[in-house]
Amino acid sequence: MIDDMLDPAKLPKHVAIIMDGNGRWAKKRALNRIRGHEEGAESVRAIVRASREIGIRWLTLYAFSEENWKRPKYEVEALMRLLKRFMVSERAEMLENGIRFQVIGRVRKLPGDVQQTLRDTVDKTSHNRGMVLTLALSYGGRQELADAVAEIAHGIESGALRSGEISEELISRHLYAADMPDPDLLIRTGGEYRVSNFLLWQIAYTEIYTTPTQWPDFRKEEYEKALEEYQKRERRFGAVGGE
């Protein structure tokens, strides 16, 4: 059931989420950090399902940053196993519900078996026309811009592009997912107020919502609170709003 407070006409088209707080959630309960990540995977399931039920067209989740490679080896390996297991377990539901899956980031840095599982899921869901679920993996906003600039520079060197053709639209076309609309709403859980190198180009006019709720506890009710808050805001994109 969708919250009666939500106006279907004012829903964000694209919601992006920085999923923060798994480790602190586990520490607070005297549990291993991996247990926090496992419970966080349950929140991913819940939010994907809620997004589909509510009518969100694009959902992008910051699952593993470029900086996360600095974490202890055992934790990174556990995260990769959890990611692979999640993709296999959720594939049938994506197919059943018309969810198209895609990945953004320097995916080539992930383990080979994880890359293959991701490719299989992308391929199997590519015909779906419902919600688009995007995982940001080995992702960094600055790295994305650097990769885009490198592609554009290569185009200029090869003669396929001229420097005078560089524009905002051209840069956008060279980002990891050129067809992805800019997020309308960015949610960060865990009580922090940073964007943490996430979608730096795309969030220029995105509404930001932060909550102290840690990601393993962020479920449909908390999600709907964020959407309700979004619907109260006036999006002006630099123009003067009604007063």
Tab-separated table of C-alpha atoms in Angstrom:
chain	number	residue	atom	x	y	z
A	1	MET	CA	0.000	0.000	0.000
A	2	ILE	CA	1.277	3.478	-0.922
A	3	ASP	CA	1.281	6.185	1.741
A	4	ASP	CA	-1.874	8.312	1.359
A	5	MET	CA	0.292	11.402	1.943
A	6	LEU	CA	2.167	10.862	-1.322
A	7	ASP	CA	0.937	12.656	-4.423
A	8	PRO	CA	1.577	10.395	-7.456
A	9	ALA	CA	1.839	13.516	-9.633
A	10	LYS	CA	4.721	14.911	-7.577
A	11	LEU	CA	6.887	11.838	-7.200
A	12	PRO	CA	10.571	12.195	-8.082
A	13	LYS	CA	11.409	10.464	-11.342
A	14	HIS	CA	14.880	9.508	-10.127
A	15	VAL	CA	15.918	8.791	-6.544
A	16	ALA	CA	19.583	8.267	-5.646
A	17	ILE	CA	20.634	6.934	-2.245
A	18	ILE	CA	23.922	6.993	-0.331
A	19	MET	CA	23.482	3.889	1.818
A	20	ASP	CA	25.448	4.747	4.948
A	21	GLY	CA	25.615	3.248	8.420
A	22	ASN	CA	25.984	-0.521	8.007
A	23	GLY	CA	29.170	-0.715	10.055
A	24	ARG	CA	27.916	1.549	12.839
A	25	TRP	CA	24.631	-0.366	12.967
A	26	ALA	CA	26.572	-3.584	13.552
A	27	LYS	CA	28.967	-2.044	16.103
A	28	LYS	CA	26.051	-0.668	18.123
A	29	ARG	CA	24.775	-4.244	18.433
A	30	ALA	CA	28.207	-5.786	19.105
A	31	LEU	CA	28.046	-7.585	15.760
A	32	ASN	CA	30.608	-8.122	13.020
A	33	ARG	CA	30.603	-5.380	10.355
A	34	ILE	CA	29.696	-7.993	7.754
A	35	ARG	CA	26.447	-8.619	9.607
A	36	GLY	CA	25.646	-4.950	9.101
A	37	HIS	CA	26.215	-5.285	5.359
A	38	GLU	CA	23.989	-8.373	5.253
A	39	GLU	CA	21.178	-6.507	6.987
A	40	GLY	CA	21.816	-3.590	4.638
A	41	ALA	CA	21.135	-5.955	1.709
A	42	GLU	CA	17.684	-6.550	3.195
A	43	SER	CA	17.094	-2.803	3.094
A	44	VAL	CA	18.106	-2.798	-0.571
A	45	ARG	CA	15.438	-5.417	-1.267
A	46	ALA	CA	12.847	-3.435	0.670
A	47	ILE	CA	13.610	-0.115	-1.053
A	48	VAL	CA	13.709	-1.618	-4.550
A	49	ARG	CA	10.292	-3.193	-3.955
A	50	ALA	CA	8.894	-0.012	-2.405
A	51	SER	CA	10.193	2.083	-5.309
A	52	ARG	CA	8.487	-0.181	-7.811
A	53	GLU	CA	5.214	-0.139	-5.841
A	54	ILE	CA	5.253	3.641	-5.381
A	55	GLY	CA	6.114	4.359	-9.010
A	56	ILE	CA	9.726	5.577	-8.939
A	57	ARG	CA	11.135	5.175	-12.445
A	58	TRP	CA	14.859	5.335	-11.673
A	59	LEU	CA	16.616	4.193	-8.472
A	60	THR	CA	20.387	4.524	-8.087
A	61	LEU	CA	22.170	3.049	-5.067
A	62	TYR	CA	25.743	3.874	-4.000
A	63	ALA	CA	26.834	0.336	-3.193
A	64	PHE	CA	30.661	0.461	-3.307
A	65	SER	CA	32.756	3.562	-3.810
A	66	GLU	CA	36.170	3.863	-5.403
A	67	GLU	CA	37.446	4.767	-1.930
A	68	ASN	CA	35.968	1.599	-0.409
A	69	TRP	CA	38.863	-0.400	-1.867
A	70	LYS	CA	40.883	0.983	1.065
A	71	ARG	CA	38.824	-1.055	3.536
A	72	PRO	CA	40.274	-4.233	5.113
A	73	LYS	CA	40.696	-7.055	2.609
A	74	TYR	CA	38.365	-9.413	4.495
A	75	GLU	CA	35.575	-6.821	4.404
A	76	VAL	CA	35.995	-6.102	0.687
A	77	GLU	CA	35.974	-9.829	-0.104
A	78	ALA	CA	32.840	-10.321	2.009
A	79	LEU	CA	31.138	-7.415	0.227
A	80	MET	CA	31.958	-8.937	-3.158
A	81	ARG	CA	30.502	-12.299	-2.102
A	82	LEU	CA	27.404	-10.583	-0.776
A	83	LEU	CA	27.022	-8.592	-4.001
A	84	LYS	CA	27.270	-11.713	-6.151
A	85	ARG	CA	24.779	-13.582	-3.955
A	86	PHE	CA	22.361	-10.658	-4.035
A	87	MET	CA	22.461	-10.360	-7.815
A	88	VAL	CA	21.727	-14.060	-8.289
A	89	SER	CA	18.913	-14.110	-5.724
A	90	GLU	CA	17.187	-10.968	-7.030
A	91	ARG	CA	17.429	-11.666	-10.746
A	92	ALA	CA	14.128	-13.583	-10.939
A	93	GLU	CA	12.256	-10.763	-9.175
A	94	MET	CA	13.752	-8.188	-11.537
A	95	LEU	CA	12.558	-10.217	-14.506
A	96	GLU	CA	9.120	-10.785	-13.012
A	97	ASN	CA	8.606	-7.093	-12.277
A	98	GLY	CA	10.129	-5.587	-15.408
A	99	ILE	CA	13.125	-4.014	-13.650
A	100	ARG	CA	16.073	-3.133	-15.866
A	101	PHE	CA	19.437	-3.400	-14.131
A	102	GLN	CA	22.594	-1.457	-14.915
A	103	VAL	CA	25.931	-0.647	-13.281
A	104	ILE	CA	28.015	2.520	-13.201
A	105	GLY	CA	31.623	2.785	-12.077
A	106	ARG	CA	35.006	1.273	-12.869
A	107	VAL	CA	33.516	-2.211	-12.962
A	108	ARG	CA	36.710	-3.615	-14.472
A	109	LYS	CA	38.283	-3.417	-10.997
A	110	LEU	CA	35.774	-5.893	-9.521
A	111	PRO	CA	36.611	-9.628	-9.292
A	112	GLY	CA	36.054	-11.514	-12.539
A	113	ASP	CA	33.251	-13.715	-11.227
A	114	VAL	CA	31.398	-10.667	-9.890
A	115	GLN	CA	31.783	-8.894	-13.231
A	116	GLN	CA	30.316	-11.926	-15.007
A	117	THR	CA	27.334	-12.075	-12.639
A	118	LEU	CA	26.692	-8.378	-13.180
A	119	ARG	CA	26.930	-8.751	-16.977
A	120	ASP	CA	24.518	-11.683	-16.888
A	121	THR	CA	21.976	-9.641	-14.915
A	122	VAL	CA	22.363	-6.606	-17.179
A	123	ASP	CA	21.880	-8.797	-20.270
A	124	LYS	CA	18.909	-10.758	-18.929
A	125	THR	CA	17.038	-7.617	-17.826
A	126	SER	CA	17.969	-5.398	-20.783
A	127	HIS	CA	14.543	-5.815	-22.439
A	128	ASN	CA	12.638	-4.749	-19.309
A	129	ARG	CA	10.755	-1.458	-19.526
A	130	GLY	CA	9.791	-0.867	-15.907
A	131	MET	CA	11.919	0.742	-13.225
A	132	VAL	CA	15.663	1.098	-13.818
A	133	LEU	CA	17.821	-0.056	-10.904
A	134	THR	CA	21.401	1.213	-11.038
A	135	LEU	CA	24.176	0.115	-8.693
A	136	ALA	CA	27.215	2.372	-8.379
A	137	LEU	CA	30.151	-0.014	-7.909
A	138	SER	CA	33.810	0.963	-7.697
A	139	TYR	CA	32.297	4.361	-8.386
A	140	GLY	CA	33.527	7.885	-7.787
A	141	GLY	CA	32.096	11.099	-9.175
A	142	ARG	CA	35.504	12.636	-9.834
A	143	GLN	CA	36.664	9.422	-11.478
A	144	GLU	CA	33.574	9.444	-13.696
A	145	LEU	CA	34.363	12.985	-14.826
A	146	ALA	CA	38.013	12.093	-15.420
A	147	ASP	CA	36.970	9.124	-17.564
A	148	ALA	CA	34.537	11.340	-19.506
A	149	VAL	CA	37.235	13.957	-20.127
A	150	ALA	CA	39.642	11.221	-21.284
A	151	GLU	CA	37.065	9.953	-23.799
A	152	ILE	CA	36.426	13.457	-25.108
A	153	ALA	CA	40.170	14.142	-25.377
A	154	HIS	CA	40.591	10.919	-27.347
A	155	GLY	CA	37.818	12.055	-29.675
A	156	ILE	CA	39.587	15.365	-30.264
A	157	GLU	CA	42.941	13.651	-30.867
A	158	SER	CA	41.368	11.287	-33.393
A	159	GLY	CA	39.588	14.105	-35.188
A	160	ALA	CA	36.102	12.827	-34.331
A	161	LEU	CA	35.472	15.899	-32.179
A	162	ARG	CA	36.484	19.561	-32.159
A	163	SER	CA	37.158	21.465	-28.935
A	164	GLY	CA	34.440	23.951	-29.867
A	165	GLU	CA	31.875	21.149	-29.658
A	166	ILE	CA	32.424	20.610	-25.938
A	167	SER	CA	29.251	21.426	-24.038
A	168	GLU	CA	27.324	20.277	-20.982
A	169	GLU	CA	25.330	17.946	-23.217
A	170	LEU	CA	28.484	16.433	-24.711
A	171	ILE	CA	29.978	15.786	-21.269
A	172	SER	CA	26.715	14.201	-20.113
A	173	ARG	CA	26.806	11.845	-23.099
A	174	HIS	CA	30.218	10.574	-21.986
A	175	LEU	CA	29.219	9.739	-18.411
A	176	TYR	CA	28.869	6.104	-17.362
A	177	ALA	CA	25.098	5.980	-18.010
A	178	ALA	CA	24.322	8.595	-20.616
A	179	ASP	CA	20.602	7.805	-20.657
A	180	MET	CA	20.160	8.241	-16.901
A	181	PRO	CA	18.278	11.429	-15.948
A	182	ASP	CA	19.696	13.604	-13.187
A	183	PRO	CA	18.390	12.624	-9.747
A	184	ASP	CA	15.473	14.638	-8.416
A	185	LEU	CA	16.132	13.465	-4.859
A	186	LEU	CA	19.324	12.350	-3.125
A	187	ILE	CA	18.843	10.522	0.181
A	188	ARG	CA	21.698	9.945	2.613
A	189	THR	CA	21.183	7.681	5.597
A	190	GLY	CA	23.348	7.429	8.712
A	191	GLY	CA	23.278	11.070	9.818
A	192	GLU	CA	26.137	12.423	7.693
A	193	TYR	CA	25.902	15.553	5.522
A	194	ARG	CA	28.387	14.767	2.749
A	195	VAL	CA	27.796	13.792	-0.863
A	196	SER	CA	30.910	11.574	-0.704
A	197	ASN	CA	31.971	11.847	-4.349
A	198	PHE	CA	28.596	10.557	-5.591
A	199	LEU	CA	27.107	11.725	-8.917
A	200	LEU	CA	28.889	15.069	-8.660
A	201	TRP	CA	27.905	16.200	-12.159
A	202	GLN	CA	24.345	14.922	-11.945
A	203	ILE	CA	23.265	16.406	-8.583
A	204	ALA	CA	23.713	20.076	-9.500
A	205	TYR	CA	20.014	20.774	-8.826
A	206	THR	CA	19.064	17.698	-6.832
A	207	GLU	CA	17.069	17.994	-3.600
A	208	ILE	CA	19.015	16.485	-0.687
A	209	TYR	CA	17.423	14.654	2.233
A	210	THR	CA	19.450	13.342	5.183
A	211	THR	CA	18.293	11.109	8.010
A	212	PRO	CA	20.032	9.787	11.142
A	213	THR	CA	18.494	6.374	10.428
A	214	GLN	CA	21.238	3.933	9.525
A	215	TRP	CA	20.843	2.019	6.295
A	216	PRO	CA	19.922	-1.394	7.808
A	217	ASP	CA	16.942	0.298	9.511
A	218	PHE	CA	15.901	2.317	6.450
A	219	ARG	CA	12.809	0.585	5.134
A	220	LYS	CA	9.588	1.594	3.378
A	221	GLU	CA	8.213	3.802	6.169
A	222	GLU	CA	11.423	5.853	6.352
A	223	TYR	CA	11.563	6.011	2.560
A	224	GLU	CA	8.061	7.419	2.363
A	225	LYS	CA	9.017	10.105	4.905
A	226	ALA	CA	11.795	11.204	2.547
A	227	LEU	CA	9.404	11.274	-0.405
A	228	GLU	CA	6.849	13.263	1.598
A	229	GLU	CA	9.518	15.833	2.474
A	230	TYR	CA	10.546	16.045	-1.183
A	231	GLN	CA	6.978	16.802	-2.213
A	232	LYS	CA	6.879	19.800	0.125
A	233	ARG	CA	9.799	21.474	-1.611
A	234	GLU	CA	9.654	23.973	-4.453
A	235	ARG	CA	12.159	23.146	-7.159
A	236	ARG	CA	13.255	26.376	-8.873
A	237	PHE	CA	16.457	25.364	-10.723
A	238	GLY	CA	17.918	28.827	-10.132
A	239	ALA	CA	14.768	30.760	-11.056
A	240	VAL	CA	12.580	32.840	-8.740
A	241	GLY	CA	9.789	30.802	-7.170
A	242	GLY	CA	6.258	31.851	-6.331
A	243	GLU	CA	6.075	34.007	-3.225
